Protein backbone atom coordinates (compact mmCIF):
# COMPACT_ATOMS: atom_id res chain seq x y z
CA UNK A 1 0.00 0.00 0.00
CA UNK A 2 1.44 3.35 -0.96
CA UNK A 3 -0.95 5.88 0.59
CA UNK A 4 -1.23 5.80 4.37
CA UNK A 5 -4.91 6.69 4.52
CA UNK A 6 -7.46 5.04 6.76
CA UNK A 7 -11.18 5.64 6.94
CA UNK A 8 -12.61 5.61 10.46
CA UNK A 9 -15.94 3.78 10.56
CA UNK A 10 -17.44 6.25 13.04
CA UNK A 11 -18.90 9.74 13.19
CA UNK A 12 -17.85 10.25 16.82
CA UNK A 13 -15.80 13.48 16.74
CA UNK A 14 -14.09 12.86 20.09
CA UNK A 15 -13.12 9.32 19.09
CA UNK A 16 -11.77 10.64 15.77
CA UNK A 17 -9.62 13.22 17.57
CA UNK A 18 -8.26 10.63 20.00
CA UNK A 19 -7.42 8.09 17.31
CA UNK A 20 -5.86 10.72 15.04
CA UNK A 21 -3.51 11.73 17.85
CA UNK A 22 -2.51 8.11 18.40
CA UNK A 23 -1.78 7.59 14.67
CA UNK A 24 0.42 10.69 14.28
CA UNK A 25 3.71 8.78 14.83
CA UNK A 26 2.85 6.48 11.92
CA UNK A 27 2.09 9.32 9.53
CA UNK A 28 -1.40 7.98 8.78
CA UNK A 29 -4.18 10.28 7.60
CA UNK A 30 -7.41 9.28 9.34
CA UNK A 31 -10.61 10.25 7.53
CA UNK A 32 -14.11 10.29 8.99
CA UNK A 33 -16.83 8.26 7.26
CA UNK A 34 -19.21 11.20 7.68
CA UNK A 35 -17.01 13.24 5.35
CA UNK A 36 -17.85 10.70 2.64
CA UNK A 37 -21.57 10.66 3.55
CA UNK A 38 -21.34 7.04 4.75
CA UNK A 39 -24.10 6.15 7.18
CA UNK A 40 -23.47 4.44 10.50
CA UNK A 41 -23.54 0.64 10.35
CA UNK A 42 -25.84 -1.48 12.47
CA UNK A 43 -24.26 -2.90 15.64
CA UNK A 44 -26.47 -5.90 16.43
CA UNK A 45 -23.90 -8.16 18.09
CA UNK A 46 -23.07 -8.90 21.72
CA UNK A 47 -19.27 -8.66 21.42
CA UNK A 48 -16.98 -5.75 20.63
CA UNK A 49 -15.15 -7.82 18.02
CA UNK A 50 -18.24 -8.70 15.99
CA UNK A 51 -19.51 -5.11 16.00
CA UNK A 52 -16.12 -3.64 15.07
CA UNK A 53 -15.77 -6.07 12.17
CA UNK A 54 -19.30 -5.31 10.93
CA UNK A 55 -18.63 -1.54 11.04
CA UNK A 56 -15.29 -1.91 9.27
CA UNK A 57 -16.71 -4.06 6.45
CA UNK A 58 -19.66 -1.68 5.97
CA UNK A 59 -17.46 1.42 5.64
CA UNK A 60 -14.81 -0.32 3.53
CA UNK A 61 -17.48 -1.56 1.11
CA UNK A 62 -19.04 1.91 0.81
CA UNK A 63 -15.74 3.75 0.38
CA UNK A 64 -13.30 1.35 -1.25
CA UNK A 65 -10.70 2.53 1.28
CA UNK A 66 -8.70 0.72 3.96
CA UNK A 67 -10.83 1.09 7.05
CA UNK A 68 -10.42 1.22 10.80
CA UNK A 69 -13.30 0.47 13.16
CA UNK A 70 -13.46 0.75 16.92
CA UNK A 71 -15.98 -0.81 19.24
CA UNK A 72 -15.52 -0.05 22.88
CA UNK A 73 -17.31 0.36 26.15
CA UNK A 74 -17.35 -0.09 29.90
CA UNK A 75 -17.59 -3.58 31.37
CA UNK A 76 -18.57 -3.73 35.05
CA UNK A 77 -17.80 -6.96 36.92
CA UNK A 78 -20.76 -6.72 39.33
CA UNK A 79 -23.14 -6.38 36.37
CA UNK A 80 -21.83 -9.40 34.48
CA UNK A 81 -19.98 -7.20 31.98
CA UNK A 82 -22.76 -4.66 31.40
CA UNK A 83 -23.13 -2.18 29.88
CA UNK A 84 -20.52 -3.58 27.44
CA UNK A 85 -21.39 -3.08 23.77
CA UNK A 86 -24.50 -1.14 24.86
CA UNK A 87 -22.49 1.45 26.80
CA UNK A 88 -23.60 4.40 24.68
CA UNK A 89 -27.28 3.45 24.97
CA UNK A 90 -27.33 1.95 28.46
CA UNK A 91 -29.88 4.38 29.92
CA UNK A 92 -31.93 4.59 26.72
CA UNK A 93 -32.38 0.81 26.54
CA UNK A 94 -33.68 0.87 30.11
CA UNK A 95 -35.91 3.89 29.40
CA UNK A 96 -33.90 5.92 31.89
CA UNK A 97 -33.01 8.82 29.60
CA UNK A 98 -30.38 9.28 26.93
CA UNK A 99 -26.83 10.54 26.68
CA UNK A 100 -23.70 10.48 28.83
CA UNK A 101 -25.18 12.07 31.96
CA UNK A 102 -28.12 9.65 32.03
CA UNK A 103 -25.85 6.67 31.34
CA UNK A 104 -23.66 7.67 34.28
CA UNK A 105 -26.63 8.25 36.58
CA UNK A 106 -28.23 4.92 35.64
CA UNK A 107 -24.99 2.99 36.16
CA UNK A 108 -24.44 4.54 39.59
CA UNK A 109 -28.03 3.71 40.47
CA UNK A 110 -27.54 0.09 39.40
CA UNK A 111 -24.45 -0.13 41.60
CA UNK A 112 -25.97 1.58 44.65
CA UNK A 113 -24.91 -0.31 47.78
CA UNK A 114 -22.62 -2.61 45.79
CA UNK A 115 -19.18 -3.08 47.37
CA UNK A 116 -17.66 -4.65 44.25
CA UNK A 117 -16.71 -1.71 42.01
CA UNK A 118 -14.21 -3.29 39.60
CA UNK A 119 -14.66 -2.48 35.92
CA UNK A 120 -12.68 -1.93 32.74
CA UNK A 121 -12.83 0.13 29.60
CA UNK A 122 -12.43 -2.32 26.71
CA UNK A 123 -11.57 -1.43 23.11
CA UNK A 124 -11.36 -3.64 20.04
CA UNK A 125 -9.88 -2.16 16.87
CA UNK A 126 -10.27 -3.83 13.47
CA UNK A 127 -8.48 -2.71 10.30
CA UNK A 128 -9.27 -3.98 6.79
CA UNK A 129 -7.40 -3.43 3.53
CA UNK A 130 -10.72 -3.80 1.71
CA UNK A 131 -14.23 -5.03 2.49
CA UNK A 132 -13.45 -8.65 1.61
CA UNK A 133 -10.12 -8.76 3.46
CA UNK A 134 -9.84 -12.33 4.80
CA UNK A 135 -7.15 -11.35 7.31
CA UNK A 136 -8.30 -8.34 9.34
CA UNK A 137 -5.95 -6.77 11.84
CA UNK A 138 -7.41 -7.08 15.33
CA UNK A 139 -6.14 -5.36 18.47
CA UNK A 140 -7.60 -5.27 21.98
CA UNK A 141 -6.98 -2.91 24.88
CA UNK A 142 -8.28 -3.24 28.45
CA UNK A 143 -7.96 -0.48 31.07
CA UNK A 144 -8.75 -1.69 34.64
CA UNK A 145 -10.89 0.77 36.60
CA UNK A 146 -12.94 1.27 39.74
CA UNK A 147 -16.41 2.82 39.59
CA UNK A 148 -16.81 5.84 41.88
CA UNK A 149 -19.84 6.75 43.98
CA UNK A 150 -20.30 10.11 42.23
CA UNK A 151 -18.99 12.00 39.20
CA UNK A 152 -15.69 13.89 39.43
CA UNK A 153 -14.09 16.22 36.87
CA UNK A 154 -15.34 17.86 33.73
CA UNK A 155 -13.05 16.43 31.06
CA UNK A 156 -13.26 13.37 28.85
CA UNK A 157 -16.54 11.89 27.67
CA UNK A 158 -18.82 8.93 28.26
CA UNK A 159 -18.24 7.25 31.61
CA UNK A 160 -14.94 9.09 32.29
CA UNK A 161 -16.34 11.17 35.22
CA UNK A 162 -17.45 8.14 37.26
CA UNK A 163 -14.46 5.80 36.89
CA UNK A 164 -10.94 5.92 38.30
CA UNK A 165 -7.89 4.05 36.99
CA UNK A 166 -7.34 0.99 39.19
CA UNK A 167 -4.68 1.79 41.78
CA UNK A 168 -5.07 5.58 41.58
CA UNK A 169 -5.74 7.28 44.90
CA UNK A 170 -7.79 10.24 43.70
CA UNK A 171 -9.60 11.78 40.75
CA UNK A 172 -11.40 10.18 37.84
CA UNK A 173 -10.54 9.57 34.20
CA UNK A 174 -12.28 12.91 33.53
CA UNK A 175 -9.58 14.68 35.58
CA UNK A 176 -6.74 13.35 33.42
CA UNK A 177 -5.09 15.46 30.73
CA UNK A 178 -5.47 14.32 27.13
CA UNK A 179 -1.82 13.26 27.14
CA UNK A 180 -2.27 11.21 30.32
CA UNK A 181 -5.36 9.51 28.94
CA UNK A 182 -3.68 8.76 25.60
CA UNK A 183 -0.78 7.16 27.47
CA UNK A 184 -2.90 4.71 29.46
CA UNK A 185 -6.35 4.29 27.91
CA UNK A 186 -7.89 1.15 26.48
CA UNK A 187 -7.88 2.81 23.06
CA UNK A 188 -4.20 3.72 23.38
CA UNK A 189 -3.29 0.16 24.40
CA UNK A 190 -5.20 -1.27 21.44
CA UNK A 191 -3.71 1.28 19.05
CA UNK A 192 -0.15 0.40 20.06
CA UNK A 193 -0.89 -3.20 19.13
CA UNK A 194 -2.51 -2.13 15.87
CA UNK A 195 0.38 0.16 14.89
CA UNK A 196 2.78 -2.77 15.35
CA UNK A 197 0.57 -4.90 13.09
CA UNK A 198 0.34 -2.12 10.48
CA UNK A 199 4.14 -2.07 10.40
CA UNK A 200 4.52 -5.83 10.22
CA UNK A 201 1.59 -6.87 8.06
CA UNK A 202 0.79 -3.85 5.87
CA UNK A 203 4.37 -2.52 5.79
CA UNK A 204 3.23 0.97 6.84
CSV table of C-alpha atoms in Angstrom, one decimal, residues 39-182:
chain,number,residue,atom,x,y,z
A,39,UNK,CA,-24.1,6.1,7.2
A,40,UNK,CA,-23.5,4.4,10.5
A,41,UNK,CA,-23.5,0.6,10.4
A,42,UNK,CA,-25.8,-1.5,12.5
A,43,UNK,CA,-24.3,-2.9,15.6
A,44,UNK,CA,-26.5,-5.9,16.4
A,45,UNK,CA,-23.9,-8.2,18.1
A,46,UNK,CA,-23.1,-8.9,21.7
A,47,UNK,CA,-19.3,-8.7,21.4
A,48,UNK,CA,-17.0,-5.7,20.6
A,49,UNK,CA,-15.1,-7.8,18.0
A,50,UNK,CA,-18.2,-8.7,16.0
A,51,UNK,CA,-19.5,-5.1,16.0
A,52,UNK,CA,-16.1,-3.6,15.1
A,53,UNK,CA,-15.8,-6.1,12.2
A,54,UNK,CA,-19.3,-5.3,10.9
A,55,UNK,CA,-18.6,-1.5,11.0
A,56,UNK,CA,-15.3,-1.9,9.3
A,57,UNK,CA,-16.7,-4.1,6.5
A,58,UNK,CA,-19.7,-1.7,6.0
A,59,UNK,CA,-17.5,1.4,5.6
A,60,UNK,CA,-14.8,-0.3,3.5
A,61,UNK,CA,-17.5,-1.6,1.1
A,62,UNK,CA,-19.0,1.9,0.8
A,63,UNK,CA,-15.7,3.7,0.4
A,64,UNK,CA,-13.3,1.4,-1.3
A,65,UNK,CA,-10.7,2.5,1.3
A,66,UNK,CA,-8.7,0.7,4.0
A,67,UNK,CA,-10.8,1.1,7.0
A,68,UNK,CA,-10.4,1.2,10.8
A,69,UNK,CA,-13.3,0.5,13.2
A,70,UNK,CA,-13.5,0.8,16.9
A,71,UNK,CA,-16.0,-0.8,19.2
A,72,UNK,CA,-15.5,0.0,22.9
A,73,UNK,CA,-17.3,0.4,26.2
A,74,UNK,CA,-17.3,-0.1,29.9
A,75,UNK,CA,-17.6,-3.6,31.4
A,76,UNK,CA,-18.6,-3.7,35.1
A,77,UNK,CA,-17.8,-7.0,36.9
A,78,UNK,CA,-20.8,-6.7,39.3
A,79,UNK,CA,-23.1,-6.4,36.4
A,80,UNK,CA,-21.8,-9.4,34.5
A,81,UNK,CA,-20.0,-7.2,32.0
A,82,UNK,CA,-22.8,-4.7,31.4
A,83,UNK,CA,-23.1,-2.2,29.9
A,84,UNK,CA,-20.5,-3.6,27.4
A,85,UNK,CA,-21.4,-3.1,23.8
A,86,UNK,CA,-24.5,-1.1,24.9
A,87,UNK,CA,-22.5,1.4,26.8
A,88,UNK,CA,-23.6,4.4,24.7
A,89,UNK,CA,-27.3,3.5,25.0
A,90,UNK,CA,-27.3,2.0,28.5
A,91,UNK,CA,-29.9,4.4,29.9
A,92,UNK,CA,-31.9,4.6,26.7
A,93,UNK,CA,-32.4,0.8,26.5
A,94,UNK,CA,-33.7,0.9,30.1
A,95,UNK,CA,-35.9,3.9,29.4
A,96,UNK,CA,-33.9,5.9,31.9
A,97,UNK,CA,-33.0,8.8,29.6
A,98,UNK,CA,-30.4,9.3,26.9
A,99,UNK,CA,-26.8,10.5,26.7
A,100,UNK,CA,-23.7,10.5,28.8
A,101,UNK,CA,-25.2,12.1,32.0
A,102,UNK,CA,-28.1,9.7,32.0
A,103,UNK,CA,-25.9,6.7,31.3
A,104,UNK,CA,-23.7,7.7,34.3
A,105,UNK,CA,-26.6,8.2,36.6
A,106,UNK,CA,-28.2,4.9,35.6
A,107,UNK,CA,-25.0,3.0,36.2
A,108,UNK,CA,-24.4,4.5,39.6
A,109,UNK,CA,-28.0,3.7,40.5
A,110,UNK,CA,-27.5,0.1,39.4
A,111,UNK,CA,-24.4,-0.1,41.6
A,112,UNK,CA,-26.0,1.6,44.7
A,113,UNK,CA,-24.9,-0.3,47.8
A,114,UNK,CA,-22.6,-2.6,45.8
A,115,UNK,CA,-19.2,-3.1,47.4
A,116,UNK,CA,-17.7,-4.6,44.3
A,117,UNK,CA,-16.7,-1.7,42.0
A,118,UNK,CA,-14.2,-3.3,39.6
A,119,UNK,CA,-14.7,-2.5,35.9
A,120,UNK,CA,-12.7,-1.9,32.7
A,121,UNK,CA,-12.8,0.1,29.6
A,122,UNK,CA,-12.4,-2.3,26.7
A,123,UNK,CA,-11.6,-1.4,23.1
A,124,UNK,CA,-11.4,-3.6,20.0
A,125,UNK,CA,-9.9,-2.2,16.9
A,126,UNK,CA,-10.3,-3.8,13.5
A,127,UNK,CA,-8.5,-2.7,10.3
A,128,UNK,CA,-9.3,-4.0,6.8
A,129,UNK,CA,-7.4,-3.4,3.5
A,130,UNK,CA,-10.7,-3.8,1.7
A,131,UNK,CA,-14.2,-5.0,2.5
A,132,UNK,CA,-13.5,-8.7,1.6
A,133,UNK,CA,-10.1,-8.8,3.5
A,134,UNK,CA,-9.8,-12.3,4.8
A,135,UNK,CA,-7.1,-11.3,7.3
A,136,UNK,CA,-8.3,-8.3,9.3
A,137,UNK,CA,-6.0,-6.8,11.8
A,138,UNK,CA,-7.4,-7.1,15.3
A,139,UNK,CA,-6.1,-5.4,18.5
A,140,UNK,CA,-7.6,-5.3,22.0
A,141,UNK,CA,-7.0,-2.9,24.9
A,142,UNK,CA,-8.3,-3.2,28.4
A,143,UNK,CA,-8.0,-0.5,31.1
A,144,UNK,CA,-8.7,-1.7,34.6
A,145,UNK,CA,-10.9,0.8,36.6
A,146,UNK,CA,-12.9,1.3,39.7
A,147,UNK,CA,-16.4,2.8,39.6
A,148,UNK,CA,-16.8,5.8,41.9
A,149,UNK,CA,-19.8,6.7,44.0
A,150,UNK,CA,-20.3,10.1,42.2
A,151,UNK,CA,-19.0,12.0,39.2
A,152,UNK,CA,-15.7,13.9,39.4
A,153,UNK,CA,-14.1,16.2,36.9
A,154,UNK,CA,-15.3,17.9,33.7
A,155,UNK,CA,-13.1,16.4,31.1
A,156,UNK,CA,-13.3,13.4,28.8
A,157,UNK,CA,-16.5,11.9,27.7
A,158,UNK,CA,-18.8,8.9,28.3
A,159,UNK,CA,-18.2,7.2,31.6
A,160,UNK,CA,-14.9,9.1,32.3
A,161,UNK,CA,-16.3,11.2,35.2
A,162,UNK,CA,-17.4,8.1,37.3
A,163,UNK,CA,-14.5,5.8,36.9
A,164,UNK,CA,-10.9,5.9,38.3
A,165,UNK,CA,-7.9,4.1,37.0
A,166,UNK,CA,-7.3,1.0,39.2
A,167,UNK,CA,-4.7,1.8,41.8
A,168,UNK,CA,-5.1,5.6,41.6
A,169,UNK,CA,-5.7,7.3,44.9
A,170,UNK,CA,-7.8,10.2,43.7
A,171,UNK,CA,-9.6,11.8,40.8
A,172,UNK,CA,-11.4,10.2,37.8
A,173,UNK,CA,-10.5,9.6,34.2
A,174,UNK,CA,-12.3,12.9,33.5
A,175,UNK,CA,-9.6,14.7,35.6
A,176,UNK,CA,-6.7,13.3,33.4
A,177,UNK,CA,-5.1,15.5,30.7
A,178,UNK,CA,-5.5,14.3,27.1
A,179,UNK,CA,-1.8,13.3,27.1
A,180,UNK,CA,-2.3,11.2,30.3
A,181,UNK,CA,-5.4,9.5,28.9
A,182,UNK,CA,-3.7,8.8,25.6
